[in-house]
Coordinates of C-alpha atoms in Angstrom, one line a residue:
Chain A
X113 CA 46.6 -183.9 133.9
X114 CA 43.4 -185.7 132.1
X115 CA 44.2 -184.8 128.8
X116 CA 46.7 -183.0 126.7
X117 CA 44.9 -179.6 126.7
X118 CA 46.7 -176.2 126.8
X119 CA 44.3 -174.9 129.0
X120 CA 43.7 -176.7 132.6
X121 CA 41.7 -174.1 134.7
X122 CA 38.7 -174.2 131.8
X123 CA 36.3 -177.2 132.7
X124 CA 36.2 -178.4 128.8
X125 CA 39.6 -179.6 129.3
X126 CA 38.0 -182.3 131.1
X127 CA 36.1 -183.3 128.0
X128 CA 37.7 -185.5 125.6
X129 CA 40.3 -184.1 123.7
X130 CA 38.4 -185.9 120.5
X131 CA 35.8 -183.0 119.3
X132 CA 33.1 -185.8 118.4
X133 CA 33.3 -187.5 121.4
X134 CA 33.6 -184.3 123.2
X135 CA 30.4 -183.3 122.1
X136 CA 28.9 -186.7 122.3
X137 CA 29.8 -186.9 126.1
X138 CA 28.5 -183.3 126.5
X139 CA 25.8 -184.6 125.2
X140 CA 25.5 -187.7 127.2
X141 CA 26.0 -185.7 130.4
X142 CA 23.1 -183.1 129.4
X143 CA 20.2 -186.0 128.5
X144 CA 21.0 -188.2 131.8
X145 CA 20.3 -184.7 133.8
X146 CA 17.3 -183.9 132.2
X147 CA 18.7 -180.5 130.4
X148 CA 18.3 -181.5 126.9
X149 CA 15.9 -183.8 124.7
X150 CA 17.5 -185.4 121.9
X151 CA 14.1 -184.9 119.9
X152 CA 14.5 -180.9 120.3
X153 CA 18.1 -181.8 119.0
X154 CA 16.9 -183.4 115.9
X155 CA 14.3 -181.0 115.6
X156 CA 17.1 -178.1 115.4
X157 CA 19.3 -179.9 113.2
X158 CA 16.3 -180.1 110.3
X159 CA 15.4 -176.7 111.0
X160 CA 19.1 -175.4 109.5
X161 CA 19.9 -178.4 107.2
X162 CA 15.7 -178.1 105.2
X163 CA 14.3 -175.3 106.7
X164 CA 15.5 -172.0 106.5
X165 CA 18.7 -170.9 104.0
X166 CA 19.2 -168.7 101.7
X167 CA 16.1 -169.5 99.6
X168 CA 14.8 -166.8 102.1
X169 CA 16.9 -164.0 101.5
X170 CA 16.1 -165.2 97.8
X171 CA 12.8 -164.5 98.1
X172 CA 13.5 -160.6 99.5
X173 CA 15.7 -159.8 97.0
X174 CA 13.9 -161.2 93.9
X175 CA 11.0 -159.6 95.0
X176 CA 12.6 -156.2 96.2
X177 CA 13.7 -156.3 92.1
X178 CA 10.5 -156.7 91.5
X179 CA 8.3 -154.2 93.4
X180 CA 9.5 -150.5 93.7
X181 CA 7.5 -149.6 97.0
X182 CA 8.1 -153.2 98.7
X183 CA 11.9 -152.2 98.1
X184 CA 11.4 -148.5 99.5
X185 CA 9.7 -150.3 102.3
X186 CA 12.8 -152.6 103.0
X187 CA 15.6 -150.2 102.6
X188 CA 13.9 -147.8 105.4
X189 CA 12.8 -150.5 107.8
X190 CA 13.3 -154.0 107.3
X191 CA 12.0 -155.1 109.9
X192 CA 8.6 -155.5 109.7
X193 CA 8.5 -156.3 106.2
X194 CA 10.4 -159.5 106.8
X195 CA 8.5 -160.0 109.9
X196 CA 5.8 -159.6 107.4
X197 CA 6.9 -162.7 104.9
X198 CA 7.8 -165.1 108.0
X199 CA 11.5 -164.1 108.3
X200 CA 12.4 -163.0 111.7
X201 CA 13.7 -164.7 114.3
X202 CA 16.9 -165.8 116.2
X203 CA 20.0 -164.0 115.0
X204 CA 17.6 -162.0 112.6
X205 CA 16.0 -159.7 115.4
X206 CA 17.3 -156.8 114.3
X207 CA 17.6 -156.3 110.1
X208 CA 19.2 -153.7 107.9
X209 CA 19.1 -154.2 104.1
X210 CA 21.9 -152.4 102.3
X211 CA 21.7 -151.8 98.6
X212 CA 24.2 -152.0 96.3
X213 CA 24.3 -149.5 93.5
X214 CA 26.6 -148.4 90.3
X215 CA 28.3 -146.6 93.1
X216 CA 28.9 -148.5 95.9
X217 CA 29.0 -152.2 96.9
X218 CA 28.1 -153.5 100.3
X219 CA 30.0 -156.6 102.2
X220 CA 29.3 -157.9 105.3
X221 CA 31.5 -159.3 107.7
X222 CA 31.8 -159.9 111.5
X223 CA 35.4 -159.3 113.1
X224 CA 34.4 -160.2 116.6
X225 CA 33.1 -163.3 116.1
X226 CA 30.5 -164.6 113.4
X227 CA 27.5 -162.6 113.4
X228 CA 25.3 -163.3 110.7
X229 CA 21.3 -163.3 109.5
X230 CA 20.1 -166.8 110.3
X231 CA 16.5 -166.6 109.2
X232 CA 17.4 -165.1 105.9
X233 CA 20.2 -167.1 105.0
X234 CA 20.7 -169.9 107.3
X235 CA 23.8 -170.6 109.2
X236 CA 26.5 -169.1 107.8
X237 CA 29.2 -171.0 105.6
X238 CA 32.7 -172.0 107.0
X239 CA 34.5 -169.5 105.0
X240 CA 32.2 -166.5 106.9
X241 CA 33.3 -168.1 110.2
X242 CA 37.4 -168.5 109.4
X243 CA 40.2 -166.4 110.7
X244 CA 41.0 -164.7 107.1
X245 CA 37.8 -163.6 106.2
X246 CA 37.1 -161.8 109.9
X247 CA 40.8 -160.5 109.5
X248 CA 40.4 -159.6 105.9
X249 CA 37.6 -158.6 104.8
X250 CA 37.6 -155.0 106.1
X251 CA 41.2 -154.1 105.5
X252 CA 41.7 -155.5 101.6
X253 CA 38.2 -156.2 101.0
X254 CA 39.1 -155.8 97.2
X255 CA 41.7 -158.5 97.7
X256 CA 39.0 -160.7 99.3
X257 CA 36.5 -160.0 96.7
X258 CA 38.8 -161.4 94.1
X259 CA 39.4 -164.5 95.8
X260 CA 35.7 -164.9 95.1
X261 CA 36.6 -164.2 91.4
X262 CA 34.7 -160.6 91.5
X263 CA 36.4 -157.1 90.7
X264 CA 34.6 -154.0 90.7
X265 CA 34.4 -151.2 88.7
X266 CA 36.7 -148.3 89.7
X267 CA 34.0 -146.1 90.5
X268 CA 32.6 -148.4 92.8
X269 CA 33.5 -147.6 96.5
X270 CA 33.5 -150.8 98.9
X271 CA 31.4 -149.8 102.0
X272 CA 32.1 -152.9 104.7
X273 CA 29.7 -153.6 107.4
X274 CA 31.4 -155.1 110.4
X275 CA 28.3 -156.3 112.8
X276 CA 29.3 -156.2 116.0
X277 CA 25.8 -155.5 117.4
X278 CA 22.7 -157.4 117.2
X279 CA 22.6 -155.6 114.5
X280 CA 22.3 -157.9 111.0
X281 CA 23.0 -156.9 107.6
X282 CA 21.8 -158.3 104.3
X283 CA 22.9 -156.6 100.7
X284 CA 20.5 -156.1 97.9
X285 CA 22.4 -156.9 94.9
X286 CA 21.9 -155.4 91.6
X287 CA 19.9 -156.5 89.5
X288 CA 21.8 -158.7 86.6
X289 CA 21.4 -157.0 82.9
X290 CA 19.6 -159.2 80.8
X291 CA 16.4 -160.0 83.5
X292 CA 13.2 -157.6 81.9
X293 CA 10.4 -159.2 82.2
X294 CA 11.7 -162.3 84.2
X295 CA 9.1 -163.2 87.6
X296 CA 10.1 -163.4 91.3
X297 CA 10.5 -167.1 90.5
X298 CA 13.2 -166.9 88.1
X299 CA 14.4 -164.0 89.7
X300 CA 15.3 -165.9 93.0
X301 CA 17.9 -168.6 90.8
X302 CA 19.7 -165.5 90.3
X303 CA 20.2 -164.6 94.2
X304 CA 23.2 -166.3 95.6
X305 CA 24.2 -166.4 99.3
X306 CA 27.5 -164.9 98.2
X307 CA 25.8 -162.3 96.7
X308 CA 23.4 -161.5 99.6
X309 CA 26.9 -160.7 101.9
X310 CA 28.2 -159.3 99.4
X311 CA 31.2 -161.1 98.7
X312 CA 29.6 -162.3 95.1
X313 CA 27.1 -160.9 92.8
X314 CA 23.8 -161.8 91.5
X315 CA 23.9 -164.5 88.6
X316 CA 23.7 -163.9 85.2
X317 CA 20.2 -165.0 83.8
Chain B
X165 CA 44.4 -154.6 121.7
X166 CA 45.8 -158.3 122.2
X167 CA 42.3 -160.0 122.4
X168 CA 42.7 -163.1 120.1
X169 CA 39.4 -162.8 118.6
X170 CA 39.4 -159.5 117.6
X171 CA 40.5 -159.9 114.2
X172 CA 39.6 -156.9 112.3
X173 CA 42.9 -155.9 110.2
X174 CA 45.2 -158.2 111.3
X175 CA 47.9 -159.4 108.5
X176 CA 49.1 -163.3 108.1
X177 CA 46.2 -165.1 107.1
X178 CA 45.4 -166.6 104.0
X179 CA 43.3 -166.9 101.6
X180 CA 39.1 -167.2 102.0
X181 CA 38.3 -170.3 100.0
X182 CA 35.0 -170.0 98.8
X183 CA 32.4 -172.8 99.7
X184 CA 29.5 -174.2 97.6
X185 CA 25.7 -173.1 98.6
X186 CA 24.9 -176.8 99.6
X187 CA 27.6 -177.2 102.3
X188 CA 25.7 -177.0 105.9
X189 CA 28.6 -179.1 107.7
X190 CA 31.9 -179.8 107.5
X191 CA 31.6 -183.1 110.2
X192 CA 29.1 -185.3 111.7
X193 CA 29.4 -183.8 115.0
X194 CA 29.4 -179.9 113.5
X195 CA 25.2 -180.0 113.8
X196 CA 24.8 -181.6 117.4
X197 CA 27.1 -179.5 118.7
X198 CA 25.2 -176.1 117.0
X199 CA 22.0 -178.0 118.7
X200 CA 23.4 -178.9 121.7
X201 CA 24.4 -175.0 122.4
X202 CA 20.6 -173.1 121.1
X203 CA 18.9 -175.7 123.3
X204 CA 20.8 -175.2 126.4
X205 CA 20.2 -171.7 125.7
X206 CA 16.9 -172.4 126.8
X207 CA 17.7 -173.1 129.8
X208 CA 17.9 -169.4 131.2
X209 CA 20.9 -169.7 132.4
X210 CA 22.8 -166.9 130.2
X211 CA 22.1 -164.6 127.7
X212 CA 24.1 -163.7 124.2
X213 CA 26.4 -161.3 125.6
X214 CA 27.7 -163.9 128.6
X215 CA 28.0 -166.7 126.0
X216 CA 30.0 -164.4 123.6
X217 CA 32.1 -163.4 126.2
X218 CA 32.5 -167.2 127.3
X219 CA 33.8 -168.1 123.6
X220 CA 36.3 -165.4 123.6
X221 CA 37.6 -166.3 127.3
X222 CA 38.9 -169.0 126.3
X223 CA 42.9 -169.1 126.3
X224 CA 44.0 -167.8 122.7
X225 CA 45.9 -171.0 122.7
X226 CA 42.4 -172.9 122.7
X227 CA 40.8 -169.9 120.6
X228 CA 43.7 -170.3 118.0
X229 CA 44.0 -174.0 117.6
X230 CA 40.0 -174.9 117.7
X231 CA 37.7 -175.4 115.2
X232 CA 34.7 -173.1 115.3
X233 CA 31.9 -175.7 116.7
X234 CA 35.0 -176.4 119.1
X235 CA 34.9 -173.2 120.9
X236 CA 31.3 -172.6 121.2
X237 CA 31.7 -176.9 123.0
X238 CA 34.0 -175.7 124.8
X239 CA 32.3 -172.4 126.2
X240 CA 29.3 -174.0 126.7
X241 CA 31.0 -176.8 128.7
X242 CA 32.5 -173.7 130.8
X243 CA 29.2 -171.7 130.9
X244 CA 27.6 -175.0 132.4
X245 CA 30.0 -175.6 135.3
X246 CA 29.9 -171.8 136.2
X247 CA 26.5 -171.6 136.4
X248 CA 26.3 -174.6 138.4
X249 CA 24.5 -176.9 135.9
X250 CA 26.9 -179.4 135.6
X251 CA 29.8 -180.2 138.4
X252 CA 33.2 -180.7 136.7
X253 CA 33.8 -184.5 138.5
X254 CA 30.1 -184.4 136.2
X255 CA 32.5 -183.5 132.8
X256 CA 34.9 -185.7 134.0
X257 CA 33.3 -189.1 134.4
X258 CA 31.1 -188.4 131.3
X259 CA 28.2 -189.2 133.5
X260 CA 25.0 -187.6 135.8
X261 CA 24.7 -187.3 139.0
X262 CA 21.4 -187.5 139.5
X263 CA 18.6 -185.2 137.1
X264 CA 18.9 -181.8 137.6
X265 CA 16.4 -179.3 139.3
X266 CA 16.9 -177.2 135.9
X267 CA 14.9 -180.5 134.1
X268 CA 11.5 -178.7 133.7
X269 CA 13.2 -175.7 131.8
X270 CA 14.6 -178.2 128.9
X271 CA 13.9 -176.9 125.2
X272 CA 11.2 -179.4 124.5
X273 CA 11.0 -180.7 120.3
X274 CA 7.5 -179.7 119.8
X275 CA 8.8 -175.9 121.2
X276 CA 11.8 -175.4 119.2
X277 CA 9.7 -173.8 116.3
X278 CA 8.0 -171.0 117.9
X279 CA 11.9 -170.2 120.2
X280 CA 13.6 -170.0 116.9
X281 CA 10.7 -167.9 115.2
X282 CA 10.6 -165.6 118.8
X283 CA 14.5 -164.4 118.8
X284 CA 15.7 -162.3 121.6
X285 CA 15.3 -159.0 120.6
X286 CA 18.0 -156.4 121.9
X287 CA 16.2 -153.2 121.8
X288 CA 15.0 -151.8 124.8
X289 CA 13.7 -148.5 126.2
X290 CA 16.1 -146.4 127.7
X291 CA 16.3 -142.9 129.4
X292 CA 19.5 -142.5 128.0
X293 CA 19.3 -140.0 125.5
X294 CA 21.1 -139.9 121.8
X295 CA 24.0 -137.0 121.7
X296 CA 24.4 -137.6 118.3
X297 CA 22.5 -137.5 114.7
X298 CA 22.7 -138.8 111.3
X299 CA 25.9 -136.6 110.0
X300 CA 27.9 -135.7 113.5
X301 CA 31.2 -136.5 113.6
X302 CA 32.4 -138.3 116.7
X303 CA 35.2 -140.2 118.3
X304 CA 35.8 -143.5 119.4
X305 CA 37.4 -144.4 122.4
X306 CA 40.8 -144.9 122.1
X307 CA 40.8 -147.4 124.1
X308 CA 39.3 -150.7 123.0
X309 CA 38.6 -152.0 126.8
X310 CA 35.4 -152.5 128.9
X311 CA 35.6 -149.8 131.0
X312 CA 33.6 -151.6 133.7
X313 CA 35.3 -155.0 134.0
X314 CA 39.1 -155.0 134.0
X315 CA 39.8 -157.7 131.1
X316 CA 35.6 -157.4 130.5
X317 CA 33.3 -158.2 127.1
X318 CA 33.4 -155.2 125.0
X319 CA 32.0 -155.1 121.5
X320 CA 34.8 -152.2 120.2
X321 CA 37.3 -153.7 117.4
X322 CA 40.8 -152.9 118.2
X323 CA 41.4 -151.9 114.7
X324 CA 38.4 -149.0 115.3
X325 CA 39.6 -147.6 118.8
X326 CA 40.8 -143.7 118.8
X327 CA 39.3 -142.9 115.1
X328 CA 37.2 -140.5 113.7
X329 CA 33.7 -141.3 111.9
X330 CA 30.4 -140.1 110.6
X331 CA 27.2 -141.4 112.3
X332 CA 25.1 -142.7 109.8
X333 CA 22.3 -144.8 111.6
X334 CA 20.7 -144.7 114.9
X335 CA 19.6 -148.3 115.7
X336 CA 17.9 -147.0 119.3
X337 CA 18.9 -148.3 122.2
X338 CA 20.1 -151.6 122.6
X339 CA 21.6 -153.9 125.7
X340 CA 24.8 -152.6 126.3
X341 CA 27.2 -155.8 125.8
X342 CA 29.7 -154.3 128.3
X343 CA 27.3 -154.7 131.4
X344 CA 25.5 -157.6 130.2
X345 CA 27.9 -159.8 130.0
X346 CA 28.8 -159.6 133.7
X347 CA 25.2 -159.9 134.8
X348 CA 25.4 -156.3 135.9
X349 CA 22.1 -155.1 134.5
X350 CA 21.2 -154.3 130.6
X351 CA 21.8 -150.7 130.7
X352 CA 20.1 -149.9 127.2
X353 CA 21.5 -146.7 125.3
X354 CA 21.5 -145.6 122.3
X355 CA 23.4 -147.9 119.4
X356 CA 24.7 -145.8 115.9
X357 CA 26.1 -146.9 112.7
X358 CA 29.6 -145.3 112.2
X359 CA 31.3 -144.9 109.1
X360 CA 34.8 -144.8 109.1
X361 CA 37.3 -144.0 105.6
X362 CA 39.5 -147.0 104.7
X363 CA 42.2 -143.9 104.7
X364 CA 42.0 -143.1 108.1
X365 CA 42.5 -146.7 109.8
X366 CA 44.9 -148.8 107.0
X367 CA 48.2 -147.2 105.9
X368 CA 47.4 -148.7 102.4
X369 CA 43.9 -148.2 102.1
X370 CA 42.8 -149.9 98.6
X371 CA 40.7 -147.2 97.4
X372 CA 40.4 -144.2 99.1
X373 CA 36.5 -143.8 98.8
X374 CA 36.3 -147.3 100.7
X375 CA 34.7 -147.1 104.1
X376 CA 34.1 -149.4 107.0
X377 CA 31.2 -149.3 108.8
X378 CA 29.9 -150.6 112.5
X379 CA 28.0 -150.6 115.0
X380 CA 28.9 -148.7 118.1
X381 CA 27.0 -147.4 121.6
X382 CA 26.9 -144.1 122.6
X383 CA 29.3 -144.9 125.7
X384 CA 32.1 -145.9 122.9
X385 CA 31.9 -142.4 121.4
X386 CA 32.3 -138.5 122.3
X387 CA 32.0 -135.3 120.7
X388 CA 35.1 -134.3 118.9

């Protein structure tokens, strides 16, 4: 018995039972054979820390406030408008845009595992990925909600999307009162993450 | 239903503690180890459906007590001893053999842009035809198994298996997780969005014009 590990059939539990130097040996391991270049590593690392967040999914909702037929275009295929701005790729190959309205309010979760849209909104935060919130969020979503210090109106039904396909949502918030006349630029402050899964709403101007 | 990751509707846990915007990683270690797993993705060796199915193999003692950069360390370690890219006297020692064969397929830097941008797209064409439209009602399996693979990836929630909903999307056809996952084939069908009422799945449903809505293949569902 190498280590004290629950599980002894699974080659992991021959890794270091210290997650850092777990992955540093993994690591290790991969360079000396040739399978990974620590460069490419780097490279990744600075593409989700700088790169892409959600400044992106920003940018789609400020300017689906602010253009009529670019948010027509969006809600029936998001695709390749996104496509269109620079926006797709990995875990974003396949986008629906779900808009909330005085009626209903959209939340995403994924009960599986952690699916999530990457290219618009980076990886996703630690809360997304936790046990309560993939439990949660589509049996007492109102509960959940509240944690994040929102209540809706009665009239508003709760629709939750659970992506368990390839299949990855983002929600259009509505518009905050108060934002006439405002550009795409001071739109986008407004756009949280939260808000763009749903489990927020759009700042106050 | 007894899979330990699927979660939906299951009662104990606490509270979701909100996180601020700026927070990318909670440890050093948290961004090597994403890296470390997209760039050996590059290596061919798998696709999305295998690694899934990798994560939630492990034993739901190591699924319930790791951290979430934990699991996909340790299902990558797994994936790369099954596939035969690393030996486990390799994981062992902490050291190479010798460079592998695979060397020529590694994710160089100046490459990692254009994979990110590229994706892997899951739609394919299929002859399988949609039985349903925007409106049907349909049923889901009741059982939440891959009916395939004794013990096999599937990508039904317990929590949905057996109930009644209204299609409300088709995506097309897309990979079908079930086969995939066991490297027997793609087998594209058609995919739907199905909405389910809150009422019909929770005994205390918050609100009863809540809904919960997912994403299901054709296979999963049958006329009522």
């Amino acid at each position: 018995m190498p280590h004290d590990h629950a599980d002894h059939d699974h080659p992991h539990s021959l890794l270091p039972p210290d997650p850092a130097l777990r992955v540093k040996a993994l690591e290790t391991i991969l360079v000396q054979k040739g399978l990974i270049d620590p460069a490419a590593l780097d490279e990744i690392i600075d593409t989700y820390e700088n790169r892409i967040g959600p400044k992106n999914g920003a940018h789609v909702v400020a300017r689906a406030w602010s253009d009529p037929a670019f948010k027509a275009a969006l809600l029936a295929d998001a695709d390749p408008v996104l496509a269109g701005m620079g926006y797709y790729g990995r875990q974003g190959e396949h986008m629906v845009v779900v808009e909330n309205t005085a009626d209903v309010h959209n939340m995403v979760v994924c009960t599986l595992c952690s699916c999530y849209p990457w290219p618009l909104l980076g990886i996703p935060p630690g809360w997304y990925k936790s046990d309560a919130y993939r439990a949660r969020a589509v049996r007492e979503p109102r509960k959940v909600l509240a944690e994040f210090g929102v209540t809706l109106p009665e009239g508003q039904a709760v629709r939750v999307w659970d992506s368990t396909a390839e299949v990855r949502y983002l929600v259009l918030p509505q518009r905050p009162e108060g934002t006439d006349g405002m550009d795409e630029a001071a739109l986008m402050a407004l756009v949280t993450r939260d808000s763009m899964i749903g489990c927020g709403l759009a700042s106050a101007p | 239903m007894t899979r330990v990751y699927d979660m939906g509707g299951r009662f104990g846990d606490g509270a979701v503690v909100p996180e601020a915007e700026h927070v990318k990683f909670h440890a050093d270690w948290h961004p090597r180890a994403l890296a470390i797993t997209l760039a050996c993705g590059s290596l061919g060796l798998w696709n999305i459906d295998i690694s899934r199915h990798a994560r939630e193999g492990l034993s739901p003692n190591d699924y319930g007590r790791f951290s979430y950069y934990e699991k996909w360390i340790a299902a990558l370690a797994d994936l790369l001893v099954e596939t035969g890219a690393l030996s486990r006297d390799e994981l062992e020692r902490g050291a190479a053999d010798g460079t592998s064969d695979l060397a020529e397929k590694r994710l160089a830097a100046a490459a990692v842009a254009g994979v990110l941008a590229k994706g892997g797209p899951a739609t394919r064409p299929s002859n399988v035809a949609p039985l349903f439209a925007v409106g049907d009602t349909v049923n889901i399996r009741s059982m939440p198994e891959n009916v395939m693979v004794p013990g096999g990836h599937t990508r039904l929630p317990g929590y949905a298996a057996g109930a009644t909903a209204t299609v409300i999307r088709l995506h097309g056809a897309h990979v079908l997780p079930d086969s995939n996952a066991h490297r027997m084939g793609e087998a594209p069908e058609p995919l739907y969005a199905v909405a389910l009422k809150a009422r019909d799945i929770w005994a205390h449903p918050e609100h009863p014009e809540d809904e919960v809505i997912l994403d299901l293949w054709q296979s999963y569902l049958a006329a009522p």
